[in-house]
Amino acid sequence: MHFIQPEKHTRRAFLRRAGQLAFTGAALPTALNLAAMADAAAFDATDYKALVCVFLNGGNDYANTVINYDNTSYDQYSAIRGGGAGRTAGGIALAQADLTPTLLNPTVALPGGKQYALHPAMTGLAGLFNSGAAAVQLNVGPLVVPITRQQYQGSNRTLYPIPPKLFSHNDQQSVWQSSQPEGATTGWGGHIGDLAMSSNTSRVLTCISVTGNTVFLSGDSALSYQVSTGGAVRINALNGNVYNSAAVRGAMTQLALQTRGHVLENEYNLVTARAVGAESAITAALASYPANAAAFSAFPTGNNLADQLKLVARLIAARNDLGNRRQVFFVSIGGFDLHDNLIAGQATLMGRLSAALTAFHASTVALGVANQVTAFTASDFGRTLTSNGDGSDHGWGSHHFMVGGAVRGKAFYGKAPPVSVTNSNVDANDQWHVGQGRLLPSTSVDQYAGTMATWFGVQGAEMNGILPNLTNFNSVDYPTNLGFMS
């Protein structure tokens, strides 16, 4: 078994896409790299739905995000992380008493009295969980096939393949987003966009990134339309008076948009015209939903992730003006590669993540679309449960959040990994740890993504072109649909 390459990942599709990109021209801004939009066989949406990927760049430390709280597992967590046998802070362990305000109270208690709390800086997200607007997916990460620790440590990679280049930042970011290592040209968000484009009047606005270029939003036909936190990116030469001359601006506009006799020149100008039209449409639509409107009042200042999600919320508010029924968004926050200074560094990041997601959900409630918008987190990988002294190192599986009105919240999904200790070290016989407390994922990214794609409208064989390994997960222990979406 291996990474499956569906038809739309073939060489022919790659060459077609390369040809499309050639028409966009390197001289234009990245925001203009919009390939010719082909019609895609897709579902016909009559309502609105949006998926929002919140990527935590650097590999978030799972053990200090969703933290063991019950006395037995907390003591083990603390012993491994350098906090000693007590329940006070030490090493990179957080004090148990500090976790009480963020204790998670699921509708159905976890087996064996197991309890979790969120990082103390995540009071907002804990409130969303306890109110039913958020859920936690435990121990999710890239997998090709279901695999045990013994199979991972074995040498039979034909029967038990593992994701390529584990523990590498760039490669695992790409695997999370595309099922392939660095160098991939398409991602599962983009392939969902391929199917969704026909539902949108503004097809170019199907996949939108507020954080630069990303493989996640690149499909066979759909491409990532890039915006800034301030809105659409303009072509400076075509806006305002160039060199303080309206005549120069007019000449530049004519050169950039006029019909040309040469097929390549004409296609280049058509792409430019489409970009100008998209920018104009977004700017006009957002003017009706200003950043200071009441629906967006919950967003904090001085928080770039919140700024990104605020722009997403405004675009969602403008969905009818822009003619959109299905959209996929991508935002990100960096700084999670905390090999040192974990306690202080993660506290800042967790606070920003929690505040931004809480405000974003509040805005969807205010706009009346909470049941139609689902935000979810992703990251390069989790980190080691063991401490390296002042931080943690690269891992594999991690815990992630799903937020929205359609999420079956106040619940944990997946398998809670045990925290086994022998002489203050992770038990070598623990099934779900493969060294230094690196979690062997018990849920695959494909299952996680497939559950949201199904809610979004993807059906049947369409899933094979989006998530190439999902067919390997179809059992009681590894269900195709994880059940966290209603």
CSV table of C-alpha atoms in Angstrom, one decimal:
chain,number,residue,atom,x,y,z
A,1,MET,CA,0.0,0.0,0.0
A,2,HIS,CA,1.1,3.5,-0.6
A,3,PHE,CA,-0.1,7.1,-1.2
A,4,ILE,CA,-2.8,6.7,-3.7
A,5,GLN,CA,-2.7,9.1,-6.7
A,6,PRO,CA,-6.2,9.9,-7.9
A,7,GLU,CA,-6.8,10.8,-11.5
A,8,LYS,CA,-6.7,14.5,-10.9
A,9,HIS,CA,-3.1,14.1,-9.6
A,10,THR,CA,-1.9,12.5,-12.8
A,11,ARG,CA,0.8,13.9,-15.1
A,12,ARG,CA,-1.8,15.0,-17.6
A,13,ALA,CA,-3.6,17.1,-15.0
A,14,PHE,CA,-0.3,18.5,-13.8
A,15,LEU,CA,0.6,19.6,-17.4
A,16,ARG,CA,-2.8,21.2,-17.9
A,17,ARG,CA,-2.4,23.1,-14.7
A,18,ALA,CA,1.1,24.2,-15.6
A,19,GLY,CA,-0.2,25.5,-18.9
A,20,GLN,CA,-2.9,27.4,-17.1
A,21,LEU,CA,-0.4,29.0,-14.7
A,22,ALA,CA,1.9,29.9,-17.6
A,23,PHE,CA,-0.9,32.3,-18.8
A,24,THR,CA,-0.9,34.2,-15.6
A,25,GLY,CA,2.5,35.7,-16.1
A,26,ALA,CA,5.3,36.2,-13.6
A,27,ALA,CA,5.2,40.0,-13.9
A,28,LEU,CA,1.9,40.3,-12.1
A,29,PRO,CA,1.5,40.1,-8.3
A,30,THR,CA,0.9,36.7,-6.7
A,31,ALA,CA,-2.7,37.8,-6.1
A,32,LEU,CA,-3.2,37.6,-9.9
A,33,ASN,CA,-2.0,34.0,-10.4
A,34,LEU,CA,-5.5,32.9,-11.3
A,35,ALA,CA,-5.7,30.0,-13.7
A,36,ALA,CA,-8.5,29.8,-16.3
A,37,MET,CA,-11.5,28.5,-14.4
A,38,ALA,CA,-12.8,25.3,-16.0
A,39,ASP,CA,-16.2,23.9,-15.3
A,40,ALA,CA,-16.1,21.2,-12.7
A,41,ALA,CA,-18.7,18.4,-12.2
A,42,ALA,CA,-19.9,19.2,-8.7
A,43,PHE,CA,-22.7,19.3,-6.3
A,44,ASP,CA,-25.3,22.1,-6.7
A,45,ALA,CA,-25.5,24.1,-3.5
A,46,THR,CA,-28.6,26.0,-2.7
A,47,ASP,CA,-27.5,27.1,0.8
A,48,TYR,CA,-24.3,28.6,2.1
A,49,LYS,CA,-21.4,26.7,3.8
A,50,ALA,CA,-17.8,27.6,4.6
A,51,LEU,CA,-14.8,25.8,5.9
A,52,VAL,CA,-12.1,27.8,7.6
A,53,CYS,CA,-8.7,26.1,8.2
A,54,VAL,CA,-6.7,27.7,11.1
A,55,PHE,CA,-3.2,26.5,10.7
A,56,LEU,CA,-0.8,26.6,13.6
A,57,ASN,CA,2.6,26.9,12.0
A,58,GLY,CA,5.6,25.3,13.8
A,59,GLY,CA,4.0,22.2,15.4
A,60,ASN,CA,1.8,22.9,18.4
A,61,ASP,CA,2.5,21.3,21.7
A,62,TYR,CA,-0.6,19.1,22.3
A,63,ALA,CA,0.1,18.2,25.9
A,64,ASN,CA,-0.1,21.8,27.1
A,65,THR,CA,-3.0,22.6,24.9
A,66,VAL,CA,-5.5,19.8,25.9
A,67,ILE,CA,-4.1,18.9,29.3
A,68,ASN,CA,-4.7,15.8,31.4
A,69,TYR,CA,-6.7,17.0,34.4
A,70,ASP,CA,-7.9,14.1,36.5
A,71,ASN,CA,-5.5,13.3,39.4
A,72,THR,CA,-4.1,10.1,38.1
A,73,SER,CA,-3.3,11.2,34.6
A,74,TYR,CA,-2.3,14.7,35.7
A,75,ASP,CA,0.3,13.2,38.1
A,76,GLN,CA,1.7,11.1,35.2
A,77,TYR,CA,1.7,14.1,32.9
A,78,SER,CA,3.5,16.2,35.5
A,79,ALA,CA,6.1,13.6,36.3
A,80,ILE,CA,7.0,13.3,32.6
A,81,ARG,CA,7.1,17.0,32.0
A,82,GLY,CA,9.3,17.8,34.9
A,83,GLY,CA,6.8,18.9,37.4
A,84,GLY,CA,7.6,16.2,39.9
A,85,ALA,CA,5.0,14.1,41.7
A,86,GLY,CA,3.0,17.1,43.0
A,87,ARG,CA,0.3,19.1,41.3
A,88,THR,CA,2.2,22.4,41.0
A,89,ALA,CA,4.0,23.8,38.1
A,90,GLY,CA,7.5,22.6,37.3
A,91,GLY,CA,9.6,22.0,34.2
A,92,ILE,CA,7.2,22.4,31.3
A,93,ALA,CA,4.2,21.1,33.3
A,94,LEU,CA,1.4,23.5,34.1
A,95,ALA,CA,-0.1,23.6,37.6
A,96,GLN,CA,-3.3,21.6,38.0
A,97,ALA,CA,-5.0,24.4,40.0
A,98,ASP,CA,-4.4,26.8,37.1
A,99,LEU,CA,-6.4,24.5,34.8
A,100,THR,CA,-9.7,24.6,36.8
A,101,PRO,CA,-11.2,27.6,35.0
A,102,THR,CA,-10.7,25.8,31.6
A,103,LEU,CA,-11.9,22.4,32.7
A,104,LEU,CA,-13.8,20.7,29.8
A,105,ASN,CA,-17.2,19.2,30.8
A,106,PRO,CA,-18.3,16.9,28.0
A,107,THR,CA,-21.9,15.8,27.7
A,108,VAL,CA,-20.7,12.2,27.8
A,109,ALA,CA,-17.9,11.6,30.3
A,110,LEU,CA,-14.7,9.9,29.1
A,111,PRO,CA,-14.1,6.3,30.3
A,112,GLY,CA,-12.1,5.7,33.5
A,113,GLY,CA,-12.8,9.1,35.0
A,114,LYS,CA,-10.4,10.8,32.5
A,115,GLN,CA,-10.7,14.6,32.3
A,116,TYR,CA,-9.1,17.3,30.2
A,117,ALA,CA,-8.7,21.0,30.6
A,118,LEU,CA,-7.4,23.6,28.1
A,119,HIS,CA,-4.4,25.8,28.5
A,120,PRO,CA,-5.2,28.5,31.1
A,121,ALA,CA,-5.0,31.2,28.4
A,122,MET,CA,-7.9,29.5,26.5
A,123,THR,CA,-10.9,30.5,28.6
A,124,GLY,CA,-12.8,31.6,25.5
A,125,LEU,CA,-12.4,28.3,23.7
A,126,ALA,CA,-13.2,26.4,26.9
A,127,GLY,CA,-16.4,28.3,27.1
A,128,LEU,CA,-17.3,27.4,23.5
A,129,PHE,CA,-16.7,23.8,24.2
A,130,ASN,CA,-18.8,23.8,27.4
A,131,SER,CA,-21.6,25.6,25.6
A,132,GLY,CA,-21.7,23.1,22.8
A,133,ALA,CA,-20.1,25.2,20.1
A,134,ALA,CA,-16.8,23.4,19.9
A,135,ALA,CA,-15.4,19.9,20.2
A,136,VAL,CA,-11.9,18.3,20.4
A,137,GLN,CA,-10.5,15.6,18.1
A,138,LEU,CA,-8.0,13.6,20.1
A,139,ASN,CA,-4.8,12.3,18.6
A,140,VAL,CA,-5.2,13.1,14.9
A,141,GLY,CA,-2.3,13.2,12.4
A,142,PRO,CA,-1.2,12.0,9.0
A,143,LEU,CA,-1.5,8.2,8.3
A,144,VAL,CA,-1.5,6.2,5.2
A,145,VAL,CA,-3.1,3.1,6.7
A,146,PRO,CA,-4.0,2.2,10.3
A,147,ILE,CA,-0.8,1.2,12.0
A,148,THR,CA,0.3,-0.1,15.4
A,149,ARG,CA,3.5,0.9,17.3
A,150,GLN,CA,5.0,-2.5,16.5
A,151,GLN,CA,4.2,-2.1,12.8
A,152,TYR,CA,5.6,1.4,12.8
A,153,GLN,CA,8.9,0.1,14.4
A,154,GLY,CA,9.0,-2.8,11.9
A,155,SER,CA,10.5,-2.8,8.4
A,156,ASN,CA,7.6,-3.9,6.3
A,157,ARG,CA,6.7,-0.6,4.6
A,158,THR,CA,4.9,-2.3,1.8
A,159,LEU,CA,2.1,-3.4,4.1
A,160,TYR,CA,2.5,-0.7,6.7
A,161,PRO,CA,3.6,2.5,5.0
A,162,ILE,CA,4.1,5.7,7.0
A,163,PRO,CA,3.8,9.3,5.9
A,164,PRO,CA,7.0,10.6,4.2
A,165,LYS,CA,9.5,12.6,6.1
A,166,LEU,CA,7.9,12.5,9.5
A,167,PHE,CA,8.9,15.3,12.0
A,168,SER,CA,10.0,17.7,9.2
A,169,HIS,CA,8.2,21.0,9.4
A,170,ASN,CA,7.8,21.8,5.7
A,171,ASP,CA,6.9,18.3,4.7
A,172,GLN,CA,4.4,17.7,7.4
A,173,GLN,CA,2.7,21.0,6.8
A,174,SER,CA,2.3,19.8,3.2
A,175,VAL,CA,1.2,16.3,4.2
A,176,TRP,CA,-1.5,17.8,6.4
A,177,GLN,CA,-2.7,20.0,3.6
A,178,SER,CA,-2.2,17.7,0.6
A,179,SER,CA,-1.4,14.1,1.6
A,180,GLN,CA,2.1,14.6,0.0
A,181,PRO,CA,5.4,16.1,1.2
A,182,GLU,CA,6.8,19.4,0.2
A,183,GLY,CA,6.5,20.0,-3.5
A,184,ALA,CA,2.9,19.0,-3.8
A,185,THR,CA,0.9,21.2,-6.1
A,186,THR,CA,-2.7,20.6,-4.9
A,187,GLY,CA,-4.4,20.3,-1.5
A,188,TRP,CA,-7.6,18.9,-0.2
A,189,GLY,CA,-9.1,22.3,0.4
A,190,GLY,CA,-8.5,23.1,-3.3
A,191,HIS,CA,-10.0,19.9,-4.5
A,192,ILE,CA,-13.2,20.6,-2.4
A,193,GLY,CA,-13.1,24.0,-4.2
A,194,ASP,CA,-12.9,22.3,-7.6
A,195,LEU,CA,-16.3,20.7,-6.8
A,196,ALA,CA,-17.8,23.8,-5.2
A,197,MET,CA,-16.9,26.3,-8.0
A,198,SER,CA,-20.0,25.7,-10.0
A,199,SER,CA,-22.2,26.8,-7.1
A,200,ASN,CA,-20.6,30.2,-7.0
A,201,THR,CA,-21.2,33.2,-9.3
A,202,SER,CA,-17.7,34.5,-8.3
A,203,ARG,CA,-15.9,31.3,-9.0
A,204,VAL,CA,-12.5,32.8,-8.4
A,205,LEU,CA,-13.6,33.6,-4.8
A,206,THR,CA,-14.2,29.9,-3.9
A,207,CYS,CA,-10.9,29.4,-2.2
A,208,ILE,CA,-9.5,32.4,-0.3
A,209,SER,CA,-6.3,32.8,1.7
A,210,VAL,CA,-5.7,35.6,4.1
A,211,THR,CA,-2.2,34.5,4.9
A,212,GLY,CA,-0.3,34.2,1.6
A,213,ASN,CA,0.2,31.3,-0.8
A,214,THR,CA,-0.8,27.8,0.4
A,215,VAL,CA,-1.0,24.4,-1.2
A,216,PHE,CA,-4.1,23.6,0.8
A,217,LEU,CA,-6.3,25.8,-1.4
A,218,SER,CA,-4.8,24.8,-4.7
A,219,GLY,CA,-7.0,22.4,-6.8
A,220,ASP,CA,-7.1,21.2,-10.4
A,221,SER,CA,-9.2,24.2,-11.4
A,222,ALA,CA,-9.5,26.2,-8.2
A,223,LEU,CA,-6.7,28.4,-7.0
A,224,SER,CA,-6.0,30.3,-3.9
A,225,TYR,CA,-7.3,33.9,-4.2
A,226,GLN,CA,-5.1,35.9,-1.8
A,227,VAL,CA,-6.3,38.8,0.2
A,228,SER,CA,-4.8,40.8,3.0
A,229,THR,CA,-6.4,41.6,6.4
A,230,GLY,CA,-7.4,45.0,4.8
A,231,GLY,CA,-9.2,43.4,1.9
A,232,ALA,CA,-8.5,42.6,-1.8
A,233,VAL,CA,-5.0,43.3,-3.1
A,234,ARG,CA,-4.9,46.0,-5.8
A,235,ILE,CA,-2.6,46.4,-8.8
A,236,ASN,CA,-1.0,49.7,-7.9
A,237,ALA,CA,-0.4,50.7,-11.5
A,238,LEU,CA,-4.1,50.5,-12.2
A,239,ASN,CA,-5.3,52.3,-9.2
A,240,GLY,CA,-4.9,56.0,-8.4
A,241,ASN,CA,-2.8,58.4,-10.5
A,242,VAL,CA,0.4,56.7,-11.5
A,243,TYR,CA,3.3,59.2,-11.3
A,244,ASN,CA,0.5,61.7,-10.3
A,245,SER,CA,-0.9,61.4,-13.8
A,246,ALA,CA,-4.3,60.1,-14.7
A,247,ALA,CA,-3.2,59.8,-18.3
A,248,VAL,CA,-0.4,57.4,-17.3
A,249,ARG,CA,-2.9,55.3,-15.3
A,250,GLY,CA,-5.2,55.2,-18.3
A,251,ALA,CA,-2.5,54.1,-20.6
A,252,MET,CA,-1.4,51.4,-18.1
A,253,THR,CA,-5.0,50.2,-17.8
A,254,GLN,CA,-5.4,50.0,-21.6
A,255,LEU,CA,-2.2,48.0,-22.0
A,256,ALA,CA,-3.2,45.6,-19.2
A,257,LEU,CA,-6.8,45.0,-20.2
A,258,GLN,CA,-7.1,45.5,-24.0
A,259,THR,CA,-7.8,42.6,-26.4
A,260,ARG,CA,-4.7,41.3,-28.0
A,261,GLY,CA,-4.2,39.4,-31.2
A,262,HIS,CA,-1.6,37.0,-29.8
A,263,VAL,CA,-3.2,34.2,-27.9
A,264,LEU,CA,-0.8,34.3,-25.0
A,265,GLU,CA,-0.9,38.1,-24.6
A,266,ASN,CA,-4.7,38.0,-24.8
A,267,GLU,CA,-5.0,35.3,-22.1
A,268,TYR,CA,-2.6,37.3,-19.9
A,269,ASN,CA,-4.8,40.3,-20.2
A,270,LEU,CA,-8.0,38.3,-19.6
A,271,VAL,CA,-6.5,37.0,-16.3
A,272,THR,CA,-5.5,40.6,-15.4
A,273,ALA,CA,-9.0,41.8,-16.1
A,274,ARG,CA,-10.5,39.0,-14.0
A,275,ALA,CA,-8.2,40.0,-11.1
A,276,VAL,CA,-9.2,43.6,-11.5
A,277,GLY,CA,-12.9,42.7,-11.5
A,278,ALA,CA,-12.5,40.4,-8.4
A,279,GLU,CA,-10.7,43.2,-6.5
A,280,SER,CA,-13.4,45.7,-7.5
A,281,ALA,CA,-16.2,43.4,-6.5
A,282,ILE,CA,-14.6,42.5,-3.1
A,283,THR,CA,-13.8,46.2,-2.3
A,284,ALA,CA,-17.4,47.2,-3.1
A,285,ALA,CA,-19.0,44.3,-1.2
A,286,LEU,CA,-16.8,44.9,1.9
A,287,ALA,CA,-17.8,48.5,2.0
A,288,SER,CA,-21.3,47.4,3.0
A,289,TYR,CA,-19.8,45.4,5.9
A,290,PRO,CA,-17.2,47.7,7.5
A,291,ALA,CA,-14.7,46.4,10.1
A,292,ASN,CA,-16.3,48.5,12.8
A,293,ALA,CA,-19.8,47.1,12.3
A,294,ALA,CA,-21.5,45.6,15.3
A,295,ALA,CA,-21.2,42.0,14.0
A,296,PHE,CA,-17.4,42.2,14.2
A,297,SER,CA,-17.1,44.1,17.5
A,298,ALA,CA,-15.9,41.0,19.4
A,299,PHE,CA,-12.6,40.8,17.6
A,300,PRO,CA,-9.6,41.9,19.7
A,301,THR,CA,-7.0,44.3,18.5
A,302,GLY,CA,-3.3,43.5,18.3
A,303,ASN,CA,-4.0,40.0,17.2
A,304,ASN,CA,-3.1,39.2,13.6
A,305,LEU,CA,-5.0,35.9,13.6
A,306,ALA,CA,-8.1,37.8,14.8
A,307,ASP,CA,-7.5,40.3,12.0
A,308,GLN,CA,-7.4,37.5,9.5
A,309,LEU,CA,-10.6,35.8,10.8
A,310,LYS,CA,-12.3,39.2,10.9
A,311,LEU,CA,-11.7,39.6,7.2
A,312,VAL,CA,-13.1,36.1,6.6
A,313,ALA,CA,-16.2,37.0,8.7
A,314,ARG,CA,-16.7,40.2,6.5
A,315,LEU,CA,-16.3,38.1,3.3
A,316,ILE,CA,-18.9,35.7,4.7
A,317,ALA,CA,-21.2,38.6,5.5
A,318,ALA,CA,-20.8,39.7,1.8
A,319,ARG,CA,-21.5,36.2,0.4
A,320,ASN,CA,-24.8,37.2,-1.3
A,321,ASP,CA,-23.4,40.4,-2.7
A,322,LEU,CA,-20.5,38.3,-4.2
A,323,GLY,CA,-22.7,35.4,-5.3
A,324,ASN,CA,-21.0,32.7,-3.2
A,325,ARG,CA,-22.6,29.5,-1.8
A,326,ARG,CA,-19.6,27.4,-1.0
A,327,GLN,CA,-16.2,28.7,0.2
A,328,VAL,CA,-13.0,27.4,1.7
A,329,PHE,CA,-10.7,29.8,3.7
A,330,PHE,CA,-7.2,29.6,5.1
A,331,VAL,CA,-5.7,31.6,7.9
A,332,SER,CA,-2.6,30.9,10.0
A,333,ILE,CA,-0.6,31.9,13.1
A,334,GLY,CA,3.1,31.1,13.6
A,335,GLY,CA,5.6,30.6,16.4
A,336,PHE,CA,4.7,27.1,17.7
A,337,ASP,CA,8.2,25.6,17.2
A,338,LEU,CA,8.9,25.9,20.9
A,339,HIS,CA,12.0,23.9,21.5
A,340,ASP,CA,12.6,26.3,24.4
A,341,ASN,CA,10.6,28.9,26.3
A,342,LEU,CA,7.5,26.7,25.9
A,343,ILE,CA,5.6,28.0,29.0
A,344,ALA,CA,5.8,31.7,28.2
A,345,GLY,CA,5.7,31.3,24.4
A,346,GLN,CA,2.7,29.0,24.2
A,347,ALA,CA,0.7,31.1,26.7
A,348,THR,CA,0.8,34.1,24.3
A,349,LEU,CA,-0.1,31.9,21.3
A,350,MET,CA,-2.9,30.0,23.0
A,351,GLY,CA,-4.4,33.3,24.2
A,352,ARG,CA,-4.4,34.7,20.6
A,353,LEU,CA,-5.9,31.5,19.2
A,354,SER,CA,-8.6,31.3,21.7
A,355,ALA,CA,-9.6,35.0,21.5
A,356,ALA,CA,-9.6,34.9,17.7
A,357,LEU,CA,-11.7,31.7,17.4
A,358,THR,CA,-14.1,32.9,20.1
A,359,ALA,CA,-14.6,36.2,18.4
A,360,PHE,CA,-15.0,34.6,15.0
A,361,HIS,CA,-17.7,32.3,16.3
A,362,ALA,CA,-19.5,35.2,17.9
A,363,SER,CA,-19.4,37.0,14.5
A,364,THR,CA,-21.0,34.1,12.7
A,365,VAL,CA,-23.7,34.0,15.4
A,366,ALA,CA,-24.3,37.7,14.9
A,367,LEU,CA,-24.5,37.2,11.1
A,368,GLY,CA,-27.0,34.3,11.5
A,369,VAL,CA,-24.6,31.8,9.8
A,370,ALA,CA,-23.1,29.9,12.8
A,371,ASN,CA,-24.6,26.6,11.6
A,372,GLN,CA,-23.2,27.2,8.1
A,373,VAL,CA,-19.6,28.0,9.1
A,374,THR,CA,-17.1,25.5,10.5
A,375,ALA,CA,-13.6,26.5,11.7
A,376,PHE,CA,-11.0,23.8,12.5
A,377,THR,CA,-7.3,23.8,13.6
A,378,ALA,CA,-4.4,22.0,12.0
A,379,SER,CA,-0.6,22.0,12.6
A,380,ASP,CA,2.6,20.5,11.3
A,381,PHE,CA,2.5,17.9,14.0
A,382,GLY,CA,2.2,17.5,17.8
A,383,ARG,CA,5.3,17.5,20.0
A,384,THR,CA,7.0,15.2,22.4
A,385,LEU,CA,5.4,14.6,25.8
A,386,THR,CA,8.9,14.5,27.3
A,387,SER,CA,10.7,17.8,28.0
A,388,ASN,CA,14.0,18.7,26.5
A,389,GLY,CA,14.6,21.0,29.4
A,390,ASP,CA,12.7,24.2,28.5
A,391,GLY,CA,10.5,23.0,25.6
A,392,SER,CA,9.4,20.0,23.6
A,393,ASP,CA,10.6,18.5,20.3
A,394,HIS,CA,8.9,17.5,17.0
A,395,GLY,CA,6.2,14.9,17.3
A,396,TRP,CA,3.4,13.3,15.2
A,397,GLY,CA,-0.2,13.1,16.5
A,398,SER,CA,-1.9,16.0,18.2
A,399,HIS,CA,-5.3,17.3,19.5
A,400,HIS,CA,-7.3,19.7,17.4
A,401,PHE,CA,-10.4,21.9,17.7
A,402,MET,CA,-13.6,22.1,15.6
A,403,VAL,CA,-15.8,25.2,16.1
A,404,GLY,CA,-19.2,26.1,14.7
A,405,GLY,CA,-22.9,25.7,15.1
A,406,ALA,CA,-22.9,22.5,13.0
A,407,VAL,CA,-20.3,20.9,15.2
A,408,ARG,CA,-21.6,18.3,17.6
A,409,GLY,CA,-19.9,20.1,20.5
A,410,LYS,CA,-19.2,19.5,24.1
A,411,ALA,CA,-17.6,16.3,23.2
A,412,PHE,CA,-14.3,14.5,22.6
A,413,TYR,CA,-13.8,12.4,19.4
A,414,GLY,CA,-11.2,9.7,18.8
A,415,LYS,CA,-9.2,7.8,21.4
A,416,ALA,CA,-7.7,9.4,24.5
A,417,PRO,CA,-4.1,8.4,24.5
A,418,PRO,CA,-2.9,7.0,27.8
A,419,VAL,CA,-0.1,8.7,29.8
A,420,SER,CA,2.0,5.8,31.1
A,421,VAL,CA,5.0,6.5,33.3
A,422,THR,CA,7.9,4.3,34.3
A,423,ASN,CA,10.5,6.1,36.4
A,424,SER,CA,9.3,9.5,35.2
A,425,ASN,CA,9.7,8.5,31.5
A,426,VAL,CA,7.1,7.4,29.0
A,427,ASP,CA,6.4,3.7,29.3
A,428,ALA,CA,8.1,1.9,26.4
A,429,ASN,CA,5.2,-0.5,26.2
A,430,ASP,CA,2.6,2.2,25.6
A,431,GLN,CA,0.9,1.5,22.3
A,432,TRP,CA,0.3,5.1,21.4
A,433,HIS,CA,3.7,6.5,22.0
A,434,VAL,CA,6.5,5.9,19.6
A,435,GLY,CA,9.4,7.5,21.4
A,436,GLN,CA,9.7,10.5,23.8
A,437,GLY,CA,5.9,10.6,24.0
A,438,ARG,CA,5.4,11.2,20.3
A,439,LEU,CA,1.8,10.2,19.7
A,440,LEU,CA,1.1,7.6,17.0
A,441,PRO,CA,-2.1,9.0,15.6
A,442,SER,CA,-5.2,7.0,16.3
A,443,THR,CA,-7.2,9.1,13.8
A,444,SER,CA,-6.0,10.1,10.4
A,445,VAL,CA,-6.1,13.5,8.8
A,446,ASP,CA,-8.1,11.9,6.0
A,447,GLN,CA,-10.8,10.9,8.5
A,448,TYR,CA,-10.8,14.4,10.0
A,449,ALA,CA,-11.0,16.1,6.7
A,450,GLY,CA,-13.5,13.7,5.2
A,451,THR,CA,-15.9,14.3,8.0
A,452,MET,CA,-15.9,18.0,7.2
A,453,ALA,CA,-16.0,17.5,3.5
A,454,THR,CA,-19.1,15.3,3.8
A,455,TRP,CA,-20.8,18.1,5.7
A,456,PHE,CA,-19.7,20.5,3.1
A,457,GLY,CA,-21.4,18.5,0.4
A,458,VAL,CA,-18.8,16.1,-1.0
A,459,GLN,CA,-20.3,12.7,-1.8
A,460,GLY,CA,-19.4,9.1,-2.7
A,461,ALA,CA,-16.7,8.7,-5.3
A,462,GLU,CA,-16.0,12.5,-5.3
A,463,MET,CA,-14.1,11.9,-2.0
A,464,ASN,CA,-11.5,9.7,-3.8
A,465,GLY,CA,-10.2,12.7,-5.7
A,466,ILE,CA,-9.9,14.8,-2.5
A,467,LEU,CA,-8.5,12.5,0.2
A,468,PRO,CA,-6.4,9.7,-1.5
A,469,ASN,CA,-6.0,7.6,1.6
A,470,LEU,CA,-9.5,7.7,3.0
A,471,THR,CA,-10.4,4.3,1.5
A,472,ASN,CA,-7.9,2.7,3.9
A,473,PHE,CA,-10.0,3.9,6.9
A,474,ASN,CA,-13.3,2.1,6.9
A,475,SER,CA,-13.7,0.1,10.1
A,476,VAL,CA,-15.2,0.3,13.5
A,477,ASP,CA,-11.9,1.5,15.0
A,478,TYR,CA,-11.1,3.8,12.0
A,479,PRO,CA,-14.5,5.1,10.6
A,480,THR,CA,-14.6,7.2,7.5
A,481,ASN,CA,-16.9,9.6,9.2
A,482,LEU,CA,-15.9,10.6,12.7
A,483,GLY,CA,-19.4,11.9,13.6
A,484,PHE,CA,-18.5,15.4,14.9
A,485,MET,CA,-20.6,17.2,12.2
A,486,SER,CA,-24.4,17.4,12.2
